[in-house]
mmCIF file with all atom_site columns, C-alpha atoms in Angstrom:
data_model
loop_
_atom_site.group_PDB
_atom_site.id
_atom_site.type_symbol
_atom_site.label_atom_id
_atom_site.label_alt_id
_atom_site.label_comp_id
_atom_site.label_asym_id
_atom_site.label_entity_id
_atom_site.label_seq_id
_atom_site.pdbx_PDB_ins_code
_atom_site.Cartn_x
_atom_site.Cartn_y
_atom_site.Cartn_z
_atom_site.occupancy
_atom_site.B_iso_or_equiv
_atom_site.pdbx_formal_charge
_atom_site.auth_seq_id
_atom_site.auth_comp_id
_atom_site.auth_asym_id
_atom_site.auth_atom_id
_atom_site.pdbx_PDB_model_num
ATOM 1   C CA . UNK A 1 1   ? -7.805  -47.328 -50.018 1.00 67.00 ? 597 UNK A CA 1
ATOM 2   C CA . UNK A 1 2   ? -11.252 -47.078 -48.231 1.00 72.00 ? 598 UNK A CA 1
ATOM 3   C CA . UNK A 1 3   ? -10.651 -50.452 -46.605 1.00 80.00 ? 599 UNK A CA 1
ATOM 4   C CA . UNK A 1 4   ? -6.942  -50.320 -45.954 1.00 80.00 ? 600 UNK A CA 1
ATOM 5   C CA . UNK A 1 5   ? -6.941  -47.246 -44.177 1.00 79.00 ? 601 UNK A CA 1
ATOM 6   C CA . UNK A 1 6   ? -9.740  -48.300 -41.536 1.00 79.00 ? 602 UNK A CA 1
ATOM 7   C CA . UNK A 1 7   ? -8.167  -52.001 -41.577 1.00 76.00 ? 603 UNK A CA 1
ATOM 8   C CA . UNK A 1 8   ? -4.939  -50.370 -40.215 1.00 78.00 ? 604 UNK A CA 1
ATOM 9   C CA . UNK A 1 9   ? -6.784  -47.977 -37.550 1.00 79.00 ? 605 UNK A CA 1
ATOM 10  C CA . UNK A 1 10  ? -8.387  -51.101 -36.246 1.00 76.00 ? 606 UNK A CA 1
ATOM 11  C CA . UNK A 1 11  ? -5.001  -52.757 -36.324 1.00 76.00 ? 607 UNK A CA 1
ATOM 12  C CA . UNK A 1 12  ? -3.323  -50.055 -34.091 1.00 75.00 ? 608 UNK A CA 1
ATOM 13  C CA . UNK A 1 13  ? -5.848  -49.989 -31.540 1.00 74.00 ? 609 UNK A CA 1
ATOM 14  C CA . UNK A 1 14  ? -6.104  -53.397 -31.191 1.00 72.00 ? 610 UNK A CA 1
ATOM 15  C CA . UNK A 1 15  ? -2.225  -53.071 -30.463 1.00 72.00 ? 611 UNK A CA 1
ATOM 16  C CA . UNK A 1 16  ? -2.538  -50.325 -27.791 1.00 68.00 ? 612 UNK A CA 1
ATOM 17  C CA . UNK A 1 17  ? -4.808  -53.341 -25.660 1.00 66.00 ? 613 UNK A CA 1
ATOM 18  C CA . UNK A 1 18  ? -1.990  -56.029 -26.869 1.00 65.00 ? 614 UNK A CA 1
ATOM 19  C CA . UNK A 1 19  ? 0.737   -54.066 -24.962 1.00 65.00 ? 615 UNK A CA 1
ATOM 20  C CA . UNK A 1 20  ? -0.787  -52.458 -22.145 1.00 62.00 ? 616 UNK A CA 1
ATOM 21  C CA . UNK A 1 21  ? -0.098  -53.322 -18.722 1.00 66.00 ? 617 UNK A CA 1
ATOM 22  C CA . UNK A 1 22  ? -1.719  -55.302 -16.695 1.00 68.00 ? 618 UNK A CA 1
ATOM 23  C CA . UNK A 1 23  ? -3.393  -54.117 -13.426 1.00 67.00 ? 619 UNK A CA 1
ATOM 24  C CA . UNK A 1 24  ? -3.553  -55.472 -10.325 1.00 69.00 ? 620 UNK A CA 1
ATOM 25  C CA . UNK A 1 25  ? -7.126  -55.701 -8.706  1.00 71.00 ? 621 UNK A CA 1
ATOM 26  C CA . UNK A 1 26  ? -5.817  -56.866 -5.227  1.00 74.00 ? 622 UNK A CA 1
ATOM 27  C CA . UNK A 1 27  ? -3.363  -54.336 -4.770  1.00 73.00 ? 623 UNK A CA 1
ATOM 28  C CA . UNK A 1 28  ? -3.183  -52.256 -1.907  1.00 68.00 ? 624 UNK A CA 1
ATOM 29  C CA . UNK A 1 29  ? -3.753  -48.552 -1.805  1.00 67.00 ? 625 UNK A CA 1
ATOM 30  C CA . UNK A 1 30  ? -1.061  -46.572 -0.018  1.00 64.00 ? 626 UNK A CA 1
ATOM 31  C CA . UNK A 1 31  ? -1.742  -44.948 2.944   1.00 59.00 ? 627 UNK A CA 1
ATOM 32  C CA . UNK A 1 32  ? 0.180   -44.232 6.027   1.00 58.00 ? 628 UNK A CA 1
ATOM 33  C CA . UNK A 1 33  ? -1.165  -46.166 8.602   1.00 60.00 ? 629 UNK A CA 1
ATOM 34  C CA . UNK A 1 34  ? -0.142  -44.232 11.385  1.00 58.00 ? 630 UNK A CA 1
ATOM 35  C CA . UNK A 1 35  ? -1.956  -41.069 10.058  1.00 62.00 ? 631 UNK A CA 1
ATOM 36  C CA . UNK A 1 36  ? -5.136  -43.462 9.796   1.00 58.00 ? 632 UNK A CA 1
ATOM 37  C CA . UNK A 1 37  ? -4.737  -44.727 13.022  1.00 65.00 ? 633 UNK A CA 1
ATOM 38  C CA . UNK A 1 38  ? -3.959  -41.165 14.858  1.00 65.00 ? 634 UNK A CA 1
ATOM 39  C CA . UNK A 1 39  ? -7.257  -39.895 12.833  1.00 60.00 ? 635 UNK A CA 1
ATOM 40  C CA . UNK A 1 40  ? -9.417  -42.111 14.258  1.00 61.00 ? 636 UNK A CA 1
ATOM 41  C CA . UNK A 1 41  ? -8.375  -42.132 17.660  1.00 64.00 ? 637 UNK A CA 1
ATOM 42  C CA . UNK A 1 42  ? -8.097  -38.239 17.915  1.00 67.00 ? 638 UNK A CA 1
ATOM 43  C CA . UNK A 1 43  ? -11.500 -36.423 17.258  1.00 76.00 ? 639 UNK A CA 1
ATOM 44  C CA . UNK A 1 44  ? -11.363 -33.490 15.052  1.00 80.00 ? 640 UNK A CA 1
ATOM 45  C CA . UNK A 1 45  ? -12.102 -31.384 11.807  1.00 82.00 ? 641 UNK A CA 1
ATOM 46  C CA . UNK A 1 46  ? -10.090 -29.782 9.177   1.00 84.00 ? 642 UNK A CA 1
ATOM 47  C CA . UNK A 1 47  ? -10.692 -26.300 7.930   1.00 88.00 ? 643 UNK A CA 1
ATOM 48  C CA . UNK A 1 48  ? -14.342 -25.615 9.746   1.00 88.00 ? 644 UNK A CA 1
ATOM 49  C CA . UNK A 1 49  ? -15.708 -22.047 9.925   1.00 88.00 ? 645 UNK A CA 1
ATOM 50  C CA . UNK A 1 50  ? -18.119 -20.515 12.464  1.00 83.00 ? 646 UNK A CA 1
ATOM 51  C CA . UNK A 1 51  ? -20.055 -17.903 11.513  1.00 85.00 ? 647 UNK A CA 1
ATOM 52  C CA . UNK A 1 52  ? -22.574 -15.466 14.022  1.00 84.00 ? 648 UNK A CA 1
ATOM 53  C CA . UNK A 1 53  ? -23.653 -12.216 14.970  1.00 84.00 ? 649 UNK A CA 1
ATOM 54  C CA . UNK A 1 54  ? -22.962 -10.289 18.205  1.00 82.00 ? 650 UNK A CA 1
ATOM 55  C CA . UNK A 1 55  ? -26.034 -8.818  20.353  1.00 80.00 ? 651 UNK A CA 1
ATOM 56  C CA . UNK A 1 56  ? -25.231 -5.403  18.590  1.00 80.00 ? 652 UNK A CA 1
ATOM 57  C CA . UNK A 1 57  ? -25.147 -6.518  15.013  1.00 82.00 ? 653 UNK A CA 1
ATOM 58  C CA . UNK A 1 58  ? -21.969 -6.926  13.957  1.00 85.00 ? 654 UNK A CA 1
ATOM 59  C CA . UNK A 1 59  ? -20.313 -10.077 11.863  1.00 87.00 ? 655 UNK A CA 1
ATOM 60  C CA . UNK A 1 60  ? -18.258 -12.474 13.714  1.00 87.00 ? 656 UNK A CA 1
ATOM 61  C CA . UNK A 1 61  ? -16.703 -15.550 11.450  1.00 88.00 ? 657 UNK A CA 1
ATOM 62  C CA . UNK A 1 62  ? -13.597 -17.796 12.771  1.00 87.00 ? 658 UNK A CA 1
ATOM 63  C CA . UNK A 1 63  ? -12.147 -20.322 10.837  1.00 92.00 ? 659 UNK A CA 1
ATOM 64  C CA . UNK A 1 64  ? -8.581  -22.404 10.920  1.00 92.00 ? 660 UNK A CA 1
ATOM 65  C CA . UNK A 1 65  ? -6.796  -24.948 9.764   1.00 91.00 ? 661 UNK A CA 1
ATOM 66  C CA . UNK A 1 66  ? -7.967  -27.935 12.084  1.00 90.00 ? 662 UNK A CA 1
ATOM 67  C CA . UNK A 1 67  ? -10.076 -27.866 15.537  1.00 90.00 ? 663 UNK A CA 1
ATOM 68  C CA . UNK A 1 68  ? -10.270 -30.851 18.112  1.00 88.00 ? 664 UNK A CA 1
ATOM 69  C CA . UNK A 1 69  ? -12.990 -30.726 21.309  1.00 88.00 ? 665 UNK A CA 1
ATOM 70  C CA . UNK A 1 70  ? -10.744 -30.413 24.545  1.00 86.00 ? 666 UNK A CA 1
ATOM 71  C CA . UNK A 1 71  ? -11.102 -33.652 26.358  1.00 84.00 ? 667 UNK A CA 1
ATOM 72  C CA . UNK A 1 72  ? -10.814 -31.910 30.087  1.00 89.00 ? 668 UNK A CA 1
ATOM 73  C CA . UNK A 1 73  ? -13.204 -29.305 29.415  1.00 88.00 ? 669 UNK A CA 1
ATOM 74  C CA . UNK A 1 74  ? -16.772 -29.555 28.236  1.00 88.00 ? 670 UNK A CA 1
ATOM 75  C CA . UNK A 1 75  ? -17.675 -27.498 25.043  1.00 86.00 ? 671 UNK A CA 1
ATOM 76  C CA . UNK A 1 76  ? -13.976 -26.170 24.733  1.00 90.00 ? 672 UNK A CA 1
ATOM 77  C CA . UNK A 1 77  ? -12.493 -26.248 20.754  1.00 90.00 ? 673 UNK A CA 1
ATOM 78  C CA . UNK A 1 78  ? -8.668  -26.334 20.447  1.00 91.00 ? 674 UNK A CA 1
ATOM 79  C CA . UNK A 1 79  ? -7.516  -24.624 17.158  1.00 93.00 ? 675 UNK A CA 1
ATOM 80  C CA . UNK A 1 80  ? -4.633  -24.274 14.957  1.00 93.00 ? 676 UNK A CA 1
ATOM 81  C CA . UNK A 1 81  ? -3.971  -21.841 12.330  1.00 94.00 ? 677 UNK A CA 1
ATOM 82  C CA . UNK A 1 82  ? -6.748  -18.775 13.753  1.00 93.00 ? 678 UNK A CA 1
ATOM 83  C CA . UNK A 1 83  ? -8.357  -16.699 11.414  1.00 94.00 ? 679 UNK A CA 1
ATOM 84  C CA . UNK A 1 84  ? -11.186 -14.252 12.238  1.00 90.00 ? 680 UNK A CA 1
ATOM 85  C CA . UNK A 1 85  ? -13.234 -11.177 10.937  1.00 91.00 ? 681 UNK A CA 1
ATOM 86  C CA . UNK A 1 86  ? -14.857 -9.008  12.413  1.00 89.00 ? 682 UNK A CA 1
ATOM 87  C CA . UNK A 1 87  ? -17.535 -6.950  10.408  1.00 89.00 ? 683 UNK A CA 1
ATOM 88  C CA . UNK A 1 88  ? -18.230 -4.103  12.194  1.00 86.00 ? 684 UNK A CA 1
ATOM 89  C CA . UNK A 1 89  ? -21.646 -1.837  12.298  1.00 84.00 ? 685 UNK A CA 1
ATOM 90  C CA . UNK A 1 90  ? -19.913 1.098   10.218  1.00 81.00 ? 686 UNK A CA 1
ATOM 91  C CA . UNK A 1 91  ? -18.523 -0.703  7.906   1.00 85.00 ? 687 UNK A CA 1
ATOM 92  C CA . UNK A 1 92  ? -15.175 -1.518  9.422   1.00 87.00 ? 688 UNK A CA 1
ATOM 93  C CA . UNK A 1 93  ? -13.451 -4.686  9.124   1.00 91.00 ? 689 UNK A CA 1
ATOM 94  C CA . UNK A 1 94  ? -11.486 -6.082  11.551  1.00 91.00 ? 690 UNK A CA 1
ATOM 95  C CA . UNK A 1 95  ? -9.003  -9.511  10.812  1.00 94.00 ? 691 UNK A CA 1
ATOM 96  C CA . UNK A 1 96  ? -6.955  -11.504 13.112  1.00 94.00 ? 692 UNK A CA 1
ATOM 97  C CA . UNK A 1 97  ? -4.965  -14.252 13.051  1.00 94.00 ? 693 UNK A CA 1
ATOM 98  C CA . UNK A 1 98  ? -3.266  -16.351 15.304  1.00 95.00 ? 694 UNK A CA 1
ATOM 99  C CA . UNK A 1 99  ? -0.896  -19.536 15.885  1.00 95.00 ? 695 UNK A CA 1
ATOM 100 C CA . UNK A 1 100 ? -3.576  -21.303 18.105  1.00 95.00 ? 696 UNK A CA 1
ATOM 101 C CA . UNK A 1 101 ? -6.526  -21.299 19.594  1.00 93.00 ? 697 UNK A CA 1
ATOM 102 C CA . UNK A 1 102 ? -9.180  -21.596 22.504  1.00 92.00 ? 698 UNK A CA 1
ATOM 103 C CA . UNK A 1 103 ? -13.285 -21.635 21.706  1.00 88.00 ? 699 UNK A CA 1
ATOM 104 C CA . UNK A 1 104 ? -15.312 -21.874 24.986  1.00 89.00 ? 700 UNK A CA 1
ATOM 105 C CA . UNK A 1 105 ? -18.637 -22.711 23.176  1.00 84.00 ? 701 UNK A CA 1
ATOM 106 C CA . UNK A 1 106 ? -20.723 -22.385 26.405  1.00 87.00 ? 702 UNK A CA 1
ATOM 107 C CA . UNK A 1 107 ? -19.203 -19.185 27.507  1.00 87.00 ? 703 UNK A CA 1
ATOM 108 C CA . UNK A 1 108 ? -19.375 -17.718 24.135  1.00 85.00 ? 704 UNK A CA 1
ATOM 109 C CA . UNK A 1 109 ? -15.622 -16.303 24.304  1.00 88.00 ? 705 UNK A CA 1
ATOM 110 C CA . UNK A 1 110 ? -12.135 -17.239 22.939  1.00 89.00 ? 706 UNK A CA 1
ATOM 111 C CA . UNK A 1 111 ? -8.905  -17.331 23.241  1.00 92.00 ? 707 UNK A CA 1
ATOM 112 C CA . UNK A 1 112 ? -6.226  -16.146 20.740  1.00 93.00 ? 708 UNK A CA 1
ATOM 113 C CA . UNK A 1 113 ? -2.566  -17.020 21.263  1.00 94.00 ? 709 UNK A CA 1
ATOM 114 C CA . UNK A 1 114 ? 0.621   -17.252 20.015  1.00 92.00 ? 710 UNK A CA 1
ATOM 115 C CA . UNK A 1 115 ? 1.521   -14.520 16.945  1.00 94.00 ? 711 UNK A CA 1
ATOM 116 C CA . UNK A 1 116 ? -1.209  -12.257 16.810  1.00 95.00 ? 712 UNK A CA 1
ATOM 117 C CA . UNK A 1 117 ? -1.859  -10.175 14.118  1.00 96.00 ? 713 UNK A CA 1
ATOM 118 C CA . UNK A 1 118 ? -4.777  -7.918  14.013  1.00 94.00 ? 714 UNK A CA 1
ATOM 119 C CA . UNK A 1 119 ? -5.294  -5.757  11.089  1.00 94.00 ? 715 UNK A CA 1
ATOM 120 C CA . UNK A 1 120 ? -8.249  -3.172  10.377  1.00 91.00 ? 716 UNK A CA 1
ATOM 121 C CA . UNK A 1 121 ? -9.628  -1.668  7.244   1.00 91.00 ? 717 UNK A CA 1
ATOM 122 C CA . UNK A 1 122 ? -9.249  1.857   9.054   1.00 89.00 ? 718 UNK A CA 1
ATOM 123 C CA . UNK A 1 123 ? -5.103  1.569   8.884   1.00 91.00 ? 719 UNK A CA 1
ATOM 124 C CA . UNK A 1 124 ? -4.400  -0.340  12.167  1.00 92.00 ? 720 UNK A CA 1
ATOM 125 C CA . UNK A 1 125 ? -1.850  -3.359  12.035  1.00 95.00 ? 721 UNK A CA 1
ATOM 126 C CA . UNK A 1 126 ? -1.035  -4.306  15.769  1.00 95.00 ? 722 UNK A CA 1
ATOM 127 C CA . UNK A 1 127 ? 0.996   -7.241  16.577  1.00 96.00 ? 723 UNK A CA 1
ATOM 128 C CA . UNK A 1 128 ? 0.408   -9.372  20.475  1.00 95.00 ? 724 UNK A CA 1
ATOM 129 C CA . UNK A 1 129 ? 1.131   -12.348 22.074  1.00 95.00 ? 725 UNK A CA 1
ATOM 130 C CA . UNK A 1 130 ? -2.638  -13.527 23.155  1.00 96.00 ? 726 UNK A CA 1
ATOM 131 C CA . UNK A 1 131 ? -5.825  -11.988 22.786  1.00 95.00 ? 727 UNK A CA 1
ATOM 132 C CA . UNK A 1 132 ? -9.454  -12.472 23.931  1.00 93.00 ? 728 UNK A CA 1
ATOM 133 C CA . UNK A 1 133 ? -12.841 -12.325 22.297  1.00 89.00 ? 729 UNK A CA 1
ATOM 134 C CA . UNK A 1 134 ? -16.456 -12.392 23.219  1.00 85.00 ? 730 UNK A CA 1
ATOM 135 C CA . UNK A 1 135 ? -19.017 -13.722 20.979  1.00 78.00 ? 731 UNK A CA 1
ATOM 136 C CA . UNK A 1 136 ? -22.253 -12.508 21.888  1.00 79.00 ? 732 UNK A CA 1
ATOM 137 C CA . UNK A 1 137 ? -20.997 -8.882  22.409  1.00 81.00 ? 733 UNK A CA 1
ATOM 138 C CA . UNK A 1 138 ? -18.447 -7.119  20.583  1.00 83.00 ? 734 UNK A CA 1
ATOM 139 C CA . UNK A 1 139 ? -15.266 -7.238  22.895  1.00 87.00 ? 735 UNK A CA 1
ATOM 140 C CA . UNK A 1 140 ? -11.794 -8.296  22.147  1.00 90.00 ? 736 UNK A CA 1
ATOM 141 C CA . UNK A 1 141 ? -8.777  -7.304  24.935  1.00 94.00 ? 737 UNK A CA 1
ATOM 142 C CA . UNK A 1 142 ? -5.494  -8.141  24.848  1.00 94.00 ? 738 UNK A CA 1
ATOM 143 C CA . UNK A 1 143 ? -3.933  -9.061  28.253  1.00 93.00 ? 739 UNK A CA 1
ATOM 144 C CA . UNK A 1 144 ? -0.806  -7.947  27.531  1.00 93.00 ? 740 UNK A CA 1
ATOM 145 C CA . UNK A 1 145 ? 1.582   -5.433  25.978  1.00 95.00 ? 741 UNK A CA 1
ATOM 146 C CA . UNK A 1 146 ? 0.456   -4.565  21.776  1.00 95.00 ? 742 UNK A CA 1
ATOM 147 C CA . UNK A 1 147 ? 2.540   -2.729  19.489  1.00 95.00 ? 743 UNK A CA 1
ATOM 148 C CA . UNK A 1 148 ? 2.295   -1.833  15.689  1.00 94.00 ? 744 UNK A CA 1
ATOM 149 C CA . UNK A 1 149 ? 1.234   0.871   13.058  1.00 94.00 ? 745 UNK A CA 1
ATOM 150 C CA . UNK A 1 150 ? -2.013  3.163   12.080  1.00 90.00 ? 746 UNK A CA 1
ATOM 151 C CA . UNK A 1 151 ? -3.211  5.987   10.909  1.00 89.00 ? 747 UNK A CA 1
ATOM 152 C CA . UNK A 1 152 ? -1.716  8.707   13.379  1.00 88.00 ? 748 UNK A CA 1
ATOM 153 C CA . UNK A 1 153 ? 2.199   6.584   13.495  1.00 90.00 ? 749 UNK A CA 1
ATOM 154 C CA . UNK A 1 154 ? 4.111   3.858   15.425  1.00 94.00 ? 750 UNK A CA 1
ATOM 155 C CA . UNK A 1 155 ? 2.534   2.967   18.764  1.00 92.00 ? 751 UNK A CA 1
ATOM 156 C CA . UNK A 1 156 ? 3.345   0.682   21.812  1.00 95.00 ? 752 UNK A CA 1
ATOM 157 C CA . UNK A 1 157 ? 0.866   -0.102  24.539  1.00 94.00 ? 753 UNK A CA 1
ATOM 158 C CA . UNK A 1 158 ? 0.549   -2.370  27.997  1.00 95.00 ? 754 UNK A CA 1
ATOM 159 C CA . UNK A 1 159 ? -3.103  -3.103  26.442  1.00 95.00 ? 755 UNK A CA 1
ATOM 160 C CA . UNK A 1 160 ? -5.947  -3.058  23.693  1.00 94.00 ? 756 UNK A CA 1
ATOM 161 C CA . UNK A 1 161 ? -9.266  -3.260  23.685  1.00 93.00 ? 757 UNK A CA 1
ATOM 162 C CA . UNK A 1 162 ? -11.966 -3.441  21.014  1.00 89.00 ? 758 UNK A CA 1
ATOM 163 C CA . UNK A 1 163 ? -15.311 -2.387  22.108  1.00 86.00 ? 759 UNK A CA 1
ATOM 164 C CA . UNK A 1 164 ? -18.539 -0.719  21.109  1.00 79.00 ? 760 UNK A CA 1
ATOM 165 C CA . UNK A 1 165 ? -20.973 1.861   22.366  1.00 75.00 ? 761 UNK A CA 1
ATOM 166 C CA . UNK A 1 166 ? -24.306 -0.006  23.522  1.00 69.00 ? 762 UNK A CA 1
ATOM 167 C CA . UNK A 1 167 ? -26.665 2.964   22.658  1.00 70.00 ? 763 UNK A CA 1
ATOM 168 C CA . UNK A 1 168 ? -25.198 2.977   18.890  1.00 68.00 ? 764 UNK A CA 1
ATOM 169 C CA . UNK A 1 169 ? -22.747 0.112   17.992  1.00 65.00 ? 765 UNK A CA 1
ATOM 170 C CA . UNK A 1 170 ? -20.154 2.419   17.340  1.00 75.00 ? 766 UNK A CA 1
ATOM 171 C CA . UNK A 1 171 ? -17.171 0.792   17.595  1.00 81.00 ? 767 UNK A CA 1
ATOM 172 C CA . UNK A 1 172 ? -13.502 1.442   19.689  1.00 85.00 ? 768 UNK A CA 1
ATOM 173 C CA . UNK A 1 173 ? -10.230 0.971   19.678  1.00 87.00 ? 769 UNK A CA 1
ATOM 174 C CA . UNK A 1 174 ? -8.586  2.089   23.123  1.00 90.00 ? 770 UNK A CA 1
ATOM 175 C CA . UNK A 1 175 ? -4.715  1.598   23.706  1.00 92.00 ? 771 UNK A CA 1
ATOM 176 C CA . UNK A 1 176 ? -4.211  1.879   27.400  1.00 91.00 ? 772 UNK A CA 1
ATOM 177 C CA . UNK A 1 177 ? -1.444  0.866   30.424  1.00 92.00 ? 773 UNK A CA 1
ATOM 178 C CA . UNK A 1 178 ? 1.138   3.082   29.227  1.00 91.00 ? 774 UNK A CA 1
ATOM 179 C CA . UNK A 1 179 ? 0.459   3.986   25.480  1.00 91.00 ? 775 UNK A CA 1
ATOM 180 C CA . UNK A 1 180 ? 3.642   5.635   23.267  1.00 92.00 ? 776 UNK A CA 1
ATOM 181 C CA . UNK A 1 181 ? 3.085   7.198   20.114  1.00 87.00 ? 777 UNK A CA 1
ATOM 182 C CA . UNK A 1 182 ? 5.284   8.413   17.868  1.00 91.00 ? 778 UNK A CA 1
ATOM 183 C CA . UNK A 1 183 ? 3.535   10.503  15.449  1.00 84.00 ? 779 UNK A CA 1
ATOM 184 C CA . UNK A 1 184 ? 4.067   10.580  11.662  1.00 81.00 ? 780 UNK A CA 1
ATOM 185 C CA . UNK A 1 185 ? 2.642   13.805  10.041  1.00 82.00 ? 781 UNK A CA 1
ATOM 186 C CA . UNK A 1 186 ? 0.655   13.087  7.061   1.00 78.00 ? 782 UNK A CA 1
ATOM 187 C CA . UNK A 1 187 ? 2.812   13.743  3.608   1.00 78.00 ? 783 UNK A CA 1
ATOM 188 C CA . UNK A 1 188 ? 2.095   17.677  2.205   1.00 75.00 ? 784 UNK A CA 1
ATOM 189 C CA . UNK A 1 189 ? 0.686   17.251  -1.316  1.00 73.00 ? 785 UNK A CA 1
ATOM 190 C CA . UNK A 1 190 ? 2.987   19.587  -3.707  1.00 62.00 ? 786 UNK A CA 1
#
């Protein structure tokens, strides 16, 4: 029994390389050459993330889903899939997303357009068309009408603009150009 049983191991795995299939060495490996071909013609990167800090302190990161340099404009990033936060002096944070966007590297700004959503960790959650940012300070306006939620209720307004105080960082939040609010009281505890 001490020699059958390993005689019959051996047998079986000799079997398992008996039956196997054989692979093909030359074979090609699927790809899609148009992808491959697009790809190397268009210069770009996938999921890249800037990081930085504004003149008065506070956290800036972006990141998205791809970015391509803008072949009309020197130092310009085209992006897709937005997302950035900003980490404010007092400990707010601010996110927003967006469909697309615009990164003028040697003007320090952006552009945020199409679906955006900025929320805060104070209770804000506004809703835009196109937004835009300034790196080296702390500045974010949006050009056109905003409307959403926070602490105080409902709101609509022509404009927003995030800001901060030079002499302390503090940081703003004006709505402006025709601002409605419809207040919601706060919920009495029983």
């Amino acid at each position: 029994m001490k020699i059958i049983l390993p005689l019959v191991a051996l047998g079986l795995l000799s079997t398992v390389f008996l039956f196997s299939r054989k692979v093909d060495l030359d074979q090609v490996i699927p790809f899609s050459q148009i992808d491959l071909t697009q790809r190397a013609h268009d210069q770009g990167v996938t999921n890249p993330s800037f990081a930085g800090v504004a003149t008065g302190g506070e956290q800036v990161s972006f990141k998205a889903d791809k970015v391509r340099p803008d072949r009309t404009k020197e130092g310009l990033l085209l992006a897709e899939e937005v997302r950035a936060e900003l980490r404010l002096n007092g400990g707010a944070v601010v996110n927003i997303t967006s469909d697309f966007g615009e990164s003028d590297q040697i003007e320090y700004s952006a552009l945020l357009d199409g679906n955006v959503h900025v929320t805060t960790t104070t209770g804000y959650d506004i809703r835009t068309d196109r937004i835009n940012a300034q790196f080296d300070t702390l500045r974010a306006e949006t050009p056109g009408p905003v409307n959403g939620t926070g602490p105080p209720g409902t709101l609509e307004a022509g404009r927003m603009l995030l800001t901060s105080e030079e002499e302390d960082g503090t940081a703003h939040l004006l709505f402006t150009d025709g601002v409605k609010l419809v207040y919601i009281p706060p919920k009495q505890k029983d």
